[in-house]
Short mmCIF file of C-alpha atoms and ligand atoms in Angstrom, two decimals:
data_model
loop_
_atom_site.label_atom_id
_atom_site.label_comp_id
_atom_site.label_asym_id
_atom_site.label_seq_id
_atom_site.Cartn_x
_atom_site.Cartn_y
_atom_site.Cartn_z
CA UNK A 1113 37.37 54.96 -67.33
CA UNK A 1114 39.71 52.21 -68.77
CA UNK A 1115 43.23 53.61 -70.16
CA UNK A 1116 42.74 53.32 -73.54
CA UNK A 1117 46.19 53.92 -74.47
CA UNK A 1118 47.17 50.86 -73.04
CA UNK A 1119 44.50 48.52 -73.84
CA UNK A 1120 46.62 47.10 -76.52
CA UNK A 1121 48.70 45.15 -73.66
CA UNK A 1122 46.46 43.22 -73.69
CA UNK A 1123 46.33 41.87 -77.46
CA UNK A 1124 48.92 39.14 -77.88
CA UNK A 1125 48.65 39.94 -81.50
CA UNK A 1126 49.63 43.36 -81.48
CA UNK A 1127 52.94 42.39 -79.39
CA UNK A 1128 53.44 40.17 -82.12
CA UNK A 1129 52.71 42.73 -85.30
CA UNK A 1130 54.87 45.10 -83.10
CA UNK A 1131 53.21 48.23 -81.55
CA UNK A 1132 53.02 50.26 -84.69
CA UNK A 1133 50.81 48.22 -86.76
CA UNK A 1134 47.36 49.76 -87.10
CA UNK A 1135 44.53 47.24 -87.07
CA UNK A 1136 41.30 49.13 -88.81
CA UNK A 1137 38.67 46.38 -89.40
CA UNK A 1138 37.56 45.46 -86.03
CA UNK A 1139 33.93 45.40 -88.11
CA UNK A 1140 35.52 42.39 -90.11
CA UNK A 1141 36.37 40.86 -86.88
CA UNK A 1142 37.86 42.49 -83.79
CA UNK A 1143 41.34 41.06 -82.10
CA UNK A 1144 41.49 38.90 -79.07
CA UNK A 1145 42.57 39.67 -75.62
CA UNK A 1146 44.98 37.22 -73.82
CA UNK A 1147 41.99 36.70 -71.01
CA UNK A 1148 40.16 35.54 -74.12
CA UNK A 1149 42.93 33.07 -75.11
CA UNK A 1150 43.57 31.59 -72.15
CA UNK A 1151 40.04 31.06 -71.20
CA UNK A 1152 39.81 29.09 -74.16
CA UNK A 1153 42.73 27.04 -73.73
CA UNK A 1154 41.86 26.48 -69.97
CA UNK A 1155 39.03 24.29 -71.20
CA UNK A 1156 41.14 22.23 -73.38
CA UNK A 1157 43.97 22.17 -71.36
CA UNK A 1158 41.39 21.14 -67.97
CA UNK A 1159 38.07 20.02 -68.54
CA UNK A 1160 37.39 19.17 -72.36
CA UNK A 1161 34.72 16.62 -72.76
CA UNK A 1162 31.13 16.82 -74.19
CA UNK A 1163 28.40 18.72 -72.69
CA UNK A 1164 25.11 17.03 -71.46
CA UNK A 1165 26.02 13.37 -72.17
CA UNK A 1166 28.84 12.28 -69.48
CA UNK A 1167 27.64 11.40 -65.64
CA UNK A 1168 31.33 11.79 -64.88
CA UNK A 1169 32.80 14.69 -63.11
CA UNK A 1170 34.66 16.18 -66.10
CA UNK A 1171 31.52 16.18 -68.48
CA UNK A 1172 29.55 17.90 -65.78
CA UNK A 1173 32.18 20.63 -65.55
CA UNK A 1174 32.03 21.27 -69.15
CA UNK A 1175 28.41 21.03 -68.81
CA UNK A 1176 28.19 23.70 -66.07
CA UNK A 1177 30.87 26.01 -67.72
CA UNK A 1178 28.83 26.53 -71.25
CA UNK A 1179 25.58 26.65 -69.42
CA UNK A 1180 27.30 29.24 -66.82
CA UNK A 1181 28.24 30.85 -70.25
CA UNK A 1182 24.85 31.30 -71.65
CA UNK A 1183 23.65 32.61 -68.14
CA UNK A 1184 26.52 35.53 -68.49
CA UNK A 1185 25.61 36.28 -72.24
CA UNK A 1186 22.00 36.20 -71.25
CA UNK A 1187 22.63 38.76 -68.78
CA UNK A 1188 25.04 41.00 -70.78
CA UNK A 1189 21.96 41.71 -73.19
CA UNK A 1190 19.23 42.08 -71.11
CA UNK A 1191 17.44 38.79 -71.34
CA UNK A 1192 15.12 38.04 -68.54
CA UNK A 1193 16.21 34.40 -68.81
CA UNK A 1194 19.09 32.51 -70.27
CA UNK A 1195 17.11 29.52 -72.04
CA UNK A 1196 16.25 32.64 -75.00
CA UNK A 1197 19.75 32.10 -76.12
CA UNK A 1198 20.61 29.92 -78.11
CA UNK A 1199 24.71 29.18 -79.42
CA UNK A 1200 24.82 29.00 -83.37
CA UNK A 1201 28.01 29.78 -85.28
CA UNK A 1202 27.40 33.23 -86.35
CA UNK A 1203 24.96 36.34 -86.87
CA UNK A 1204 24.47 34.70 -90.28
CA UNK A 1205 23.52 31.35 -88.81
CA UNK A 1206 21.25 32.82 -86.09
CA UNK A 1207 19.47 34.84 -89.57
CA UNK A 1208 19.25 31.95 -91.22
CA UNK A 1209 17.36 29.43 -88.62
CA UNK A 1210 14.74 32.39 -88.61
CA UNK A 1211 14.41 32.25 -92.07
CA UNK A 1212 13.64 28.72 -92.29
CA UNK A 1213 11.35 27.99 -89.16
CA UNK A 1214 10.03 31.14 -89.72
CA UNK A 1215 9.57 30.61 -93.33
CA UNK A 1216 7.74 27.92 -92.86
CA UNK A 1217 4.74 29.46 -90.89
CA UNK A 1218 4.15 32.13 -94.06
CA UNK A 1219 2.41 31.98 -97.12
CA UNK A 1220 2.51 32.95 -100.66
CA UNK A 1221 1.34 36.98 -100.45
CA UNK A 1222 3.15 37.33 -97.18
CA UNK A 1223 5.93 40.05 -96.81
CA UNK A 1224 9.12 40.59 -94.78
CA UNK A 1225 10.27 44.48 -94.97
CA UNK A 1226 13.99 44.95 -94.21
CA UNK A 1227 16.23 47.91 -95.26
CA UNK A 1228 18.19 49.22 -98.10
CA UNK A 1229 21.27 49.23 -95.21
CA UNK A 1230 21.06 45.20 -94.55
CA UNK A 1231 24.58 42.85 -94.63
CA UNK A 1232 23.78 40.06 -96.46
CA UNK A 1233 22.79 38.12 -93.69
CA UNK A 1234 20.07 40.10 -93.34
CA UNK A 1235 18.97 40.06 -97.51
CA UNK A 1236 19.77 36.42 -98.75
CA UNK A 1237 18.00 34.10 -95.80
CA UNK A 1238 14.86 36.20 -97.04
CA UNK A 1239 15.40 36.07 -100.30
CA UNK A 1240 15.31 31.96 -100.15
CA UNK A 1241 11.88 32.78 -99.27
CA UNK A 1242 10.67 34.38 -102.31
CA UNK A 1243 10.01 31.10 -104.41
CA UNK A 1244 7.63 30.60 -102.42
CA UNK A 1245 5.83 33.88 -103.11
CA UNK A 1246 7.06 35.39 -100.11
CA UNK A 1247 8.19 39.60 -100.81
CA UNK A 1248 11.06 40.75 -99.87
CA UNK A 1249 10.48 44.90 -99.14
CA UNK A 1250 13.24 46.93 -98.73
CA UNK A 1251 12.84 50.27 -96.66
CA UNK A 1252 15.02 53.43 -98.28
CA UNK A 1253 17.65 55.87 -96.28
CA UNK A 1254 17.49 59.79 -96.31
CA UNK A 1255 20.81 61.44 -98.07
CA UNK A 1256 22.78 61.75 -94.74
CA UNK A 1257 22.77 57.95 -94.08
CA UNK A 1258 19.74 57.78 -91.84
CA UNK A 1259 16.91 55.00 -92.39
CA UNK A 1260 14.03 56.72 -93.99
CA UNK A 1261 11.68 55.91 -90.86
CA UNK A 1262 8.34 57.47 -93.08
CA UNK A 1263 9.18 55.00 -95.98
CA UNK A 1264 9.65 52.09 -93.50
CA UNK A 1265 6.20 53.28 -92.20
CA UNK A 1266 4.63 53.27 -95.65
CA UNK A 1267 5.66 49.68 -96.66
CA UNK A 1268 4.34 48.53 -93.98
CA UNK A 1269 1.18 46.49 -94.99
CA UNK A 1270 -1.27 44.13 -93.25
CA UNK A 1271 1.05 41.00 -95.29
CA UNK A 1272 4.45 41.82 -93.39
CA UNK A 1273 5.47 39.08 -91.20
CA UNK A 1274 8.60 40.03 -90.36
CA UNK A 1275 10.19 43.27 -89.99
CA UNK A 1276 13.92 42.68 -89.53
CA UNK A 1277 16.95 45.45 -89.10
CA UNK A 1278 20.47 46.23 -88.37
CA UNK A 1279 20.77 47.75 -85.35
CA UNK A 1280 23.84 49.39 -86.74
CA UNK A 1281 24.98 49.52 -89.92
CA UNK A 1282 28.54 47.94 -91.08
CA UNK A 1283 29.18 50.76 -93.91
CA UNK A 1284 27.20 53.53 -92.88
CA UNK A 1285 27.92 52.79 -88.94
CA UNK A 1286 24.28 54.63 -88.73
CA UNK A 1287 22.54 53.69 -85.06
CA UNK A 1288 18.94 52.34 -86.51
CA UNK A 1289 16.51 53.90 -83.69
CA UNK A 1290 15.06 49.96 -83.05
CA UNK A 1291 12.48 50.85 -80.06
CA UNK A 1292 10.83 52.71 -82.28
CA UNK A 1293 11.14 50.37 -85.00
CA UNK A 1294 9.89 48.03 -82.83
CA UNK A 1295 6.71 49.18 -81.46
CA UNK A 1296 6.00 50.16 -85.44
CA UNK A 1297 6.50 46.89 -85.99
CA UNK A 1298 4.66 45.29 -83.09
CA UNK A 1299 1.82 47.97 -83.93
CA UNK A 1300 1.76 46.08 -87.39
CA UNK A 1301 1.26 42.92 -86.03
CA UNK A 1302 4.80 41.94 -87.24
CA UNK A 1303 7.45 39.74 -85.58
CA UNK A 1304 10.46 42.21 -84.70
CA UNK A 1305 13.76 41.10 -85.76
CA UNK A 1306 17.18 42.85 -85.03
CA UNK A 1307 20.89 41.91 -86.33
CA UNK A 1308 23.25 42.67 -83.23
CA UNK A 1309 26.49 41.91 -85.24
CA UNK A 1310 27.53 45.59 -84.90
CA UNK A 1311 26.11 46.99 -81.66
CA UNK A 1312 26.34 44.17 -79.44
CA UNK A 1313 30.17 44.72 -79.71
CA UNK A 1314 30.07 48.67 -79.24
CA UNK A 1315 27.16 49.91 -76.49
CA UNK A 1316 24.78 48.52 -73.99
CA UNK A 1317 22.36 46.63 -75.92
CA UNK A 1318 19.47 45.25 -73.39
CA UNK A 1319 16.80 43.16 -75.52
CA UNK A 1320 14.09 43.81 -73.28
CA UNK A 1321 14.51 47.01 -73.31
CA UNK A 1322 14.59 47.25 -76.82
CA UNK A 1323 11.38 45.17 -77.51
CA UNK A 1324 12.76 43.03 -80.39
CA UNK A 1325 11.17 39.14 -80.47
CA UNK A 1326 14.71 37.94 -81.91
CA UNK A 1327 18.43 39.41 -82.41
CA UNK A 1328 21.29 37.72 -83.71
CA UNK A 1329 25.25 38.46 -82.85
CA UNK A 1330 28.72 37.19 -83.74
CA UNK A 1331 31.26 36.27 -80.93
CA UNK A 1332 34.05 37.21 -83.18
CA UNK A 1333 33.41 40.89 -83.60
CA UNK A 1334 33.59 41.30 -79.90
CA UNK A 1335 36.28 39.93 -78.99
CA UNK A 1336 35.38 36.25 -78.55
CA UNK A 1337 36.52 33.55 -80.81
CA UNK A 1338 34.98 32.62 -84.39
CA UNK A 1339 32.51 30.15 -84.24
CA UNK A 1340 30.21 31.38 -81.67
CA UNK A 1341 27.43 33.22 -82.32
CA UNK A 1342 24.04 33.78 -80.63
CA UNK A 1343 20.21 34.03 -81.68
CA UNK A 1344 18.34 35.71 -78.83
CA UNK A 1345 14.71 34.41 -78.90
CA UNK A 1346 11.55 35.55 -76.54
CA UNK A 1347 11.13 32.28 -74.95
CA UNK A 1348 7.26 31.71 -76.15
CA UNK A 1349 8.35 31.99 -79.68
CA UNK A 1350 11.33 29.53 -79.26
CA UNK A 1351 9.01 27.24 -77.78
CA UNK A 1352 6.16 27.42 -80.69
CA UNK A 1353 8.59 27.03 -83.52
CA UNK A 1354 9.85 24.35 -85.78
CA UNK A 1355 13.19 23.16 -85.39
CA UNK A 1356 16.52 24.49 -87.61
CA UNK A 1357 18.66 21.17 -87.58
CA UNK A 1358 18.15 17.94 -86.69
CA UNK A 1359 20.54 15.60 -84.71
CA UNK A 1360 21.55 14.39 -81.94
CA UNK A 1361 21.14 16.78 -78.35
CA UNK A 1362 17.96 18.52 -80.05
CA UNK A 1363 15.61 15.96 -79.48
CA UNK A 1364 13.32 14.33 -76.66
CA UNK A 1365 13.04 10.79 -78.32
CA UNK A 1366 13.21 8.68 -81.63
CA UNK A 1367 11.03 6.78 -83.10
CA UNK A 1368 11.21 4.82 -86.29
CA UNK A 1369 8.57 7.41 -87.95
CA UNK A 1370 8.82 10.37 -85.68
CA UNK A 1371 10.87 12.35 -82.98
CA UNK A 1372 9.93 15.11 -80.17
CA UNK A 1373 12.06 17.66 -79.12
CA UNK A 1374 14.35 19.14 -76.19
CA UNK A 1375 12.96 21.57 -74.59
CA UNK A 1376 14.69 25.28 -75.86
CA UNK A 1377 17.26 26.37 -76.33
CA UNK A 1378 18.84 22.70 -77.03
CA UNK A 1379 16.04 22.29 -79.45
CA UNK A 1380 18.03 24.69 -81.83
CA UNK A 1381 21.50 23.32 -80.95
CA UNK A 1382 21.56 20.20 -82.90
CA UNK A 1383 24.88 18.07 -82.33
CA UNK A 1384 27.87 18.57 -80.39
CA UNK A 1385 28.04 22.50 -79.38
CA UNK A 1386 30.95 24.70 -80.03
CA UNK A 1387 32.20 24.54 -76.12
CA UNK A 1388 35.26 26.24 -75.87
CA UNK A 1389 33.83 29.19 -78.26
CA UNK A 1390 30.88 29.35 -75.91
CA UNK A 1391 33.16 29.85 -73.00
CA UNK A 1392 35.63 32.04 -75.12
CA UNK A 1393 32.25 34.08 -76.01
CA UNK A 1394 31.70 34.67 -71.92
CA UNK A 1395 35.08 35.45 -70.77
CA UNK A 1396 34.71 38.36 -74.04
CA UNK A 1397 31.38 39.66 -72.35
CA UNK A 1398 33.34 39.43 -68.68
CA UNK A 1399 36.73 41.67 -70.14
CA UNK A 1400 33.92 44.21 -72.00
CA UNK A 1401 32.05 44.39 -68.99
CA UNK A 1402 34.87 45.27 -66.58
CA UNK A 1403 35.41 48.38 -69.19
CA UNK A 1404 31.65 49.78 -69.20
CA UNK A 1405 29.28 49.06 -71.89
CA UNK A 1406 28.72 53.06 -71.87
CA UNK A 1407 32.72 53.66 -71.71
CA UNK A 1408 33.00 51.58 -75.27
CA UNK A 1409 30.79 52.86 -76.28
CA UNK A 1410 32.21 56.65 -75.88
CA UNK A 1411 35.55 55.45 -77.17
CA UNK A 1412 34.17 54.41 -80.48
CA UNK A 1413 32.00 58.14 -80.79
CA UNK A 1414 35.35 60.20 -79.65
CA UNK A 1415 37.38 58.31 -82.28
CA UNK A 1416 34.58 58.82 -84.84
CA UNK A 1417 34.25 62.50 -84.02
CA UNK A 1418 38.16 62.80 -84.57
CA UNK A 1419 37.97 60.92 -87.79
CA UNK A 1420 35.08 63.40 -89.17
CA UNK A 1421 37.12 66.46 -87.69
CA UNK A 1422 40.35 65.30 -89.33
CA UNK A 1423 38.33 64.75 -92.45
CA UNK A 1424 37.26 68.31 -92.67
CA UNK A 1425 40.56 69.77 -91.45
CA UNK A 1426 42.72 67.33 -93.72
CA UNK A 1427 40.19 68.23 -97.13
CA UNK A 1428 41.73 65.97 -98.78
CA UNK A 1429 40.63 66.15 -102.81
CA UNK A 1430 37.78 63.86 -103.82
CA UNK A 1431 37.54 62.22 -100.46
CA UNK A 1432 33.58 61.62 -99.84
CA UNK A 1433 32.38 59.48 -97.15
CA UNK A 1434 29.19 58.08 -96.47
CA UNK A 1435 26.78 58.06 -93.22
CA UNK A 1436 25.63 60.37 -90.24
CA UNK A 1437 27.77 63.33 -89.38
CA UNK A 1438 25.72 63.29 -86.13
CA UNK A 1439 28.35 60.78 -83.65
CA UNK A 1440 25.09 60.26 -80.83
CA UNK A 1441 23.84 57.85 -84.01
CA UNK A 1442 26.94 56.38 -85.34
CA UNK A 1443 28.90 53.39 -84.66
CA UNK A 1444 32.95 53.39 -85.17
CA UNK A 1445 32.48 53.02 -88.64
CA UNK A 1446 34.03 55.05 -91.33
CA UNK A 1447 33.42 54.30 -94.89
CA UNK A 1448 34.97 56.49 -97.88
CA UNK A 1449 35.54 57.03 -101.55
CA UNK A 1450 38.32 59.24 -102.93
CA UNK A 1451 37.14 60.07 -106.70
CA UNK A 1452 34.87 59.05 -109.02
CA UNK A 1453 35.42 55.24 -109.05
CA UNK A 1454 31.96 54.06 -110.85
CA UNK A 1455 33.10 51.91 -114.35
CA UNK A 1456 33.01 54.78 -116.47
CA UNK A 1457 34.88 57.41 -114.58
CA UNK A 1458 38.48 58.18 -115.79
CA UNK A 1459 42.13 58.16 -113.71
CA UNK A 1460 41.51 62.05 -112.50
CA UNK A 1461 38.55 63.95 -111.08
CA UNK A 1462 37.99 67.07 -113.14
CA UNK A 1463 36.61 70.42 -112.48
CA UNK A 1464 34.58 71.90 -114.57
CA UNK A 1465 37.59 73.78 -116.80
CA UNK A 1466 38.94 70.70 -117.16
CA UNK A 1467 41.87 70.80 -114.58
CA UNK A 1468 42.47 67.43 -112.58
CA UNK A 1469 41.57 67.99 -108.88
CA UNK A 1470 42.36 64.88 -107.34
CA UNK A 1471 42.51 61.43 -108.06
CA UNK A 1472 40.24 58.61 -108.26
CA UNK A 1473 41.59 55.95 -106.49
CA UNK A 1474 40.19 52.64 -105.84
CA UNK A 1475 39.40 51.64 -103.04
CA UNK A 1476 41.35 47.98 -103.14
CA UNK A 1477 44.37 50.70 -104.11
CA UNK A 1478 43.80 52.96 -100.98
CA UNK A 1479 43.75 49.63 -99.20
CA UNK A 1480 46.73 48.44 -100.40
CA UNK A 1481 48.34 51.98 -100.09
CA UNK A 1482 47.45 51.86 -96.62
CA UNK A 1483 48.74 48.16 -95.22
CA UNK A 1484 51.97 49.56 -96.95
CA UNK A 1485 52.00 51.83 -93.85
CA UNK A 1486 51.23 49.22 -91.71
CA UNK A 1487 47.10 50.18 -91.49
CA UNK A 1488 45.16 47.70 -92.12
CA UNK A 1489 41.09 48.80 -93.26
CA UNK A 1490 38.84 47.15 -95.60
CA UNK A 1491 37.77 47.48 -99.10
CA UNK A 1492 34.81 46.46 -101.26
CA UNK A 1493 31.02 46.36 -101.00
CA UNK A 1494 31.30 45.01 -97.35
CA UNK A 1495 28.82 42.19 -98.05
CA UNK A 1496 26.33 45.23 -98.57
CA UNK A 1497 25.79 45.33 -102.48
CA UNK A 1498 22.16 46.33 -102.40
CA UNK A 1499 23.71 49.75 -99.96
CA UNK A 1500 27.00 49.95 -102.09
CA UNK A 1501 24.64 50.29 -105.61
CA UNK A 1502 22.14 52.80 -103.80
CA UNK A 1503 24.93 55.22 -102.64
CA UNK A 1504 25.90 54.56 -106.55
CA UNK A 1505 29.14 52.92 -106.05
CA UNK A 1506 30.88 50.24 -106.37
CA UNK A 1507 33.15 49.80 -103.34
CA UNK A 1508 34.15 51.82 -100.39
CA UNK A 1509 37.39 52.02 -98.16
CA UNK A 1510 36.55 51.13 -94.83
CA UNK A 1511 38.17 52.01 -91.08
CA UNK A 1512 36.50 50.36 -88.19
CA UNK A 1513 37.58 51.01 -84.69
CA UNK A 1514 37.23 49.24 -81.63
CA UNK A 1515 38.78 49.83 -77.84
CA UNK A 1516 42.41 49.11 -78.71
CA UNK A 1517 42.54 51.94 -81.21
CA UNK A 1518 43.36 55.34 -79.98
CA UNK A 1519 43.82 59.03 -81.73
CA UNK A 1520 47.15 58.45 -83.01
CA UNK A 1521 45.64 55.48 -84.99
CA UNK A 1522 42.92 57.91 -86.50
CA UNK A 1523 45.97 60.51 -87.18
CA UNK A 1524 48.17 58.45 -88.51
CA UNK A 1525 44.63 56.82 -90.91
CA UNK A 1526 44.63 60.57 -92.25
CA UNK A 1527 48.60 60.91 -92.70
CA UNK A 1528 48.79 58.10 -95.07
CA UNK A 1529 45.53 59.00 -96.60
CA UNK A 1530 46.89 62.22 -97.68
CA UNK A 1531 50.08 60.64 -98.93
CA UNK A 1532 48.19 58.07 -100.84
CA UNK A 1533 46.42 61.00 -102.73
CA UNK A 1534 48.84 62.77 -103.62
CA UNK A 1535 51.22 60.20 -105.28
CA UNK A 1536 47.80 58.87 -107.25
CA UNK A 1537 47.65 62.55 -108.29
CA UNK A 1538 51.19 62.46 -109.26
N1 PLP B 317 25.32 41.75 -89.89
C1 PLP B 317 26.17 42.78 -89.93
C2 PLP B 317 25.64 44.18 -89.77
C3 PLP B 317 27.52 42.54 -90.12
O1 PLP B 317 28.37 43.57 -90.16
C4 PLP B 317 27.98 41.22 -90.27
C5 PLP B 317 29.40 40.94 -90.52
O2 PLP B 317 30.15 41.76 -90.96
C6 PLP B 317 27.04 40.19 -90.21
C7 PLP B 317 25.72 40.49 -90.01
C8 PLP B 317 27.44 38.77 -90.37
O3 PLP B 317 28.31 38.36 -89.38
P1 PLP B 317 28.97 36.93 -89.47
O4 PLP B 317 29.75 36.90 -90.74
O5 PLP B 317 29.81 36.84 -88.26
O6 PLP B 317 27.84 35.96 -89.47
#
C-alpha cells in the first residue's frame, strides 16, 4: 500500500505552493508527478522528431516510444489490442469524432439516450445531431444521486442508436453500474458508449470487461499532461467507420478526386500527433500502476467516507450536498450547497418562525472563502447545467480528491467550511 502521506514528494508543484496549500479539484485536472515531467522533457531534450515519416534513427525512436505508449495505455484498460486506441486531445474530442462518424450512419427518427448526469461532452456532440432529426433522450436519477436504471430501461426504444454514459459522474461522483448498462444496451441493439474522464483516473477500468464498443478519457485528469486524450474503439467498428479529420498521416493515398485511408488507429489521427503528451500519458499509467489501480481506488472511498462523516459530525447550517451516501458507488467527488442560493432566495435561510439559521452562501463565495485558506475547490455548474437545473440549483461548491490528498486535507476542507459559515452568518 503506497504511503499516502508522502505522495506529495512527488508533485513539484506542491514544493513550490509550499506544503500547506490544499489542491481540491483534481476533477478539473489532477497535478503532475516529477516522473511525469521528466518523461516529457526526456523526449524533447533526446529524441524529438516526427513519428512515422523519418527513416533515420531518431524518427524511429520517437516512432517506437508513442507506439510503445499506446501498447501501455492499451493494456492499462483492458484492451485486447492496442490499434483500438486511438490519441485525440481530450475526452471531449474522443465524444466528438463519435458524434460525427457516427452521426453520419443515422437517420432522421433515430435516437441516442444519455443521462440527466452527462458533462457536456457527453450532451452537446449529440445535440449537433438533432437538426438532422436525430433525439436526444435523457435518462432521469433517483433522489440519492443514483441513475434511475428502470427509466433508462423505459426510453429505450427500437430507434436508439447510441446509448452513451458517464462511468462516473463529475458532480454527483455516482459509479454508473456500466456492465449492466451495457448488456441493456447491447440487448437493444444499441452501440454502447462510455465517458472514462472520471474513472479511468480513480479504479481499474478494463474495457473488455466492461463490454462498452467505445470510451473516451483525458490524460490530464490522471496525471498526464493536457493534450492527450484517448478514444478506445472495438477494432471492427474503427475499421467500418468514416473518418473524423482529414490530413496528412490518416490516409493510404491521394488522388486528385479521392483518397483511401490508413489502416486504424492512424485513420483517426489526422496530422502530426501530440508525441510528448502521448508519452507523458504512459509514464502517468506506469506511476498509477506501481500504486494499484485497487489501492487508488480505496484512497479516494476512505477520503470520501471521511468527508461524509465530517459532514454529519461538523452539521454545519444549510450545508446540503448532493450524490450517493453509499462510498462502494462513489468517486472522490464531493459537491455542496450551503443555503438556499436559487435567484429568488434571500441573504439568510429561515426557519419557519422566522429566525435566520444559517446563511446562504454562494458557492463562487465559499470558493473564494476557501483559496483564502489556501484550499483550492471548484465552483459553478461544472459543465453539467442540464444536472445543476434538475437538482434545482444553480451552482455547487466542489472538492475533488485524488492520491496526493490525505485526511488532514478533508479536515482542514471542514475547518474553513465552518469558519466560512459562520462569518456569512455574522
Ligand atoms: N466527462 C466528464 C465526466 C468530465 O468530468 C470531463 C471534464 O471535467 C469531461 C468529460 C471532459 O474532459 P476534457 O475537458 O478533458 O475533454
Amino acid at each position: 500500500m503506497p504511503s499516502w502521506e508522502r505522495i506529495k514528494e512527488d508533485f513539484p508543484i506542491f514544493h513550490n505552493l509550499g506544503s500547506g496549500y490544499t489542491y481540491l479539484d483534481s476533477a478539473a485536472t489532477s497535478q503532475k508527478p516529477l516522473f511525469v515531467i521528466n518523461a516529457i522533457s526526456d523526449f524533447y531534450l533526446y529524441h524529438n522528431s516526427n513519428v512515422h515519416r523519418g527513416i533515420y534513427r531518431l524518427s524511429e525512436e520517437a516512432t517506437e516510444m508513442y507506439d510503445r505508449s499506446r501498447e501501455n495505455v492499451s493494456r492499462f484498460i483492458g484492451s485486447r489490442d492496442p490499434g483500438q486506441i486511438v490519441f485525440v486531445r481530450n475526452a471531449t474530442e474522443g465524444l466528438n469524432l463519435l458524434s460525427y462518424t457516427l452521426g453520419r450512419e443515422m437517420a432522421q427518427g433515430d435516437e441516442i439516450l444519455i443521462t440527466i448526469m452527462e458533462h457536456h461532452s457527453n450532451i452537446v456532440p449529440w445535440q449537433f445531431l438533432q437538426d438532422r432529426g436525430i433525439k436526444l433522450v435523457y435518462a432521469d436519477i433517483r433522489p440519492d444521486g443514483t441513475l434511475d436504471m428502470d427509466d433508462l430501461q423505459s426510453k429505450m426504444s427500437p430507434r436508439t442508436r447510441i446509448v452513451s454514459v458517464t462511468h462516473v459522474s463529475n458532480v454527483l461522483g455516482t459509479v454508473n453500474p456500466v456492465r449492466e448498462i451495457g448488456k441493456m444496451a447491447h440487448d437493444n441493439g444499441s452501440t454502447f458508449i462510455v465517458d472514462g474522464a472520471q474513472s479511468v483516473p480513480h479504479m481499474p477500468v478494463d474495457v473488455e470487461a466492461m463490454g462498452c464498443d467505445f470510451m473516451a478519457f483525458s490524460g490530464h485528469k490522471m496525471l498526464g499532461p493536457t493534450g492527450i486524450g484517448v478514444l478506445y474503439g472495438r477494432k471492427e467498428l474503427l475499421e467500418r467507420m468514416h473518418p473524423f479529420m482529414g490530413g496528412g498521416e490518416m490516409i493510404s493515398e491521394v488522388y486528385r478526386d479521392y483518397s483511401t485511408w490508413a489502416e486504424v488507429p492512424e485513420k483517426f489521427e489526422a496530422g502530426t500527433p501530440d508525441i510528448a503528451g502521448a508519452i507523458g500519458l504512459s509514464a502517468a499509467v506506469d506511476y498509477l500502476r506501481s500504486m494499484g489501480m485497487d489501492n487508488v481506488m480505496k484512497h479516494g472511498r476512505d477520503l470520501i467516507r471521511l468527508t461524509l462523516e465530517m459532514e454529519e459530525e461538523e452539521n454545519i447550517p444549510g450545508l446540503v450536498s448532493y450524490g450517493p451516501r453509499d462510498t462502494e458507488i462513489r468517486g472522490p467527488v464531493y459537491s455542496f450547497s450551503i443555503g438556499d442560493i436559487s435567484p429568488f432566495s434571500v441573504n439568510q435561510t429561515l426557519s419557519e418562525d422566522g429566525i435566520g439559521v444559517g446563511a446562504s452562501i454562494h458557492p463562487h463565495d465559499v470558493a473564494s472563502s476557501l483559496d483564502a485558506s489556501g484550499i483550492a475547490v471548484r465552483s459553478g455548474h461544472h459543465c453539467a447545467m442540464p444536472l445543476t437545473h434538475r437538482l434545482n440549483t444553480v451552482a455547487t461548491t466542489r472538492a475533488s480528491y485524488y492520491i496526493y490528498n490525505t485526511e488532514e486535507d478533508v479536515r482542514k476542507l471542514f475547518r474553513s467550511l465552518k469558519r466560512t459559515a459562520e462569518v456569512y452568518s455574522r
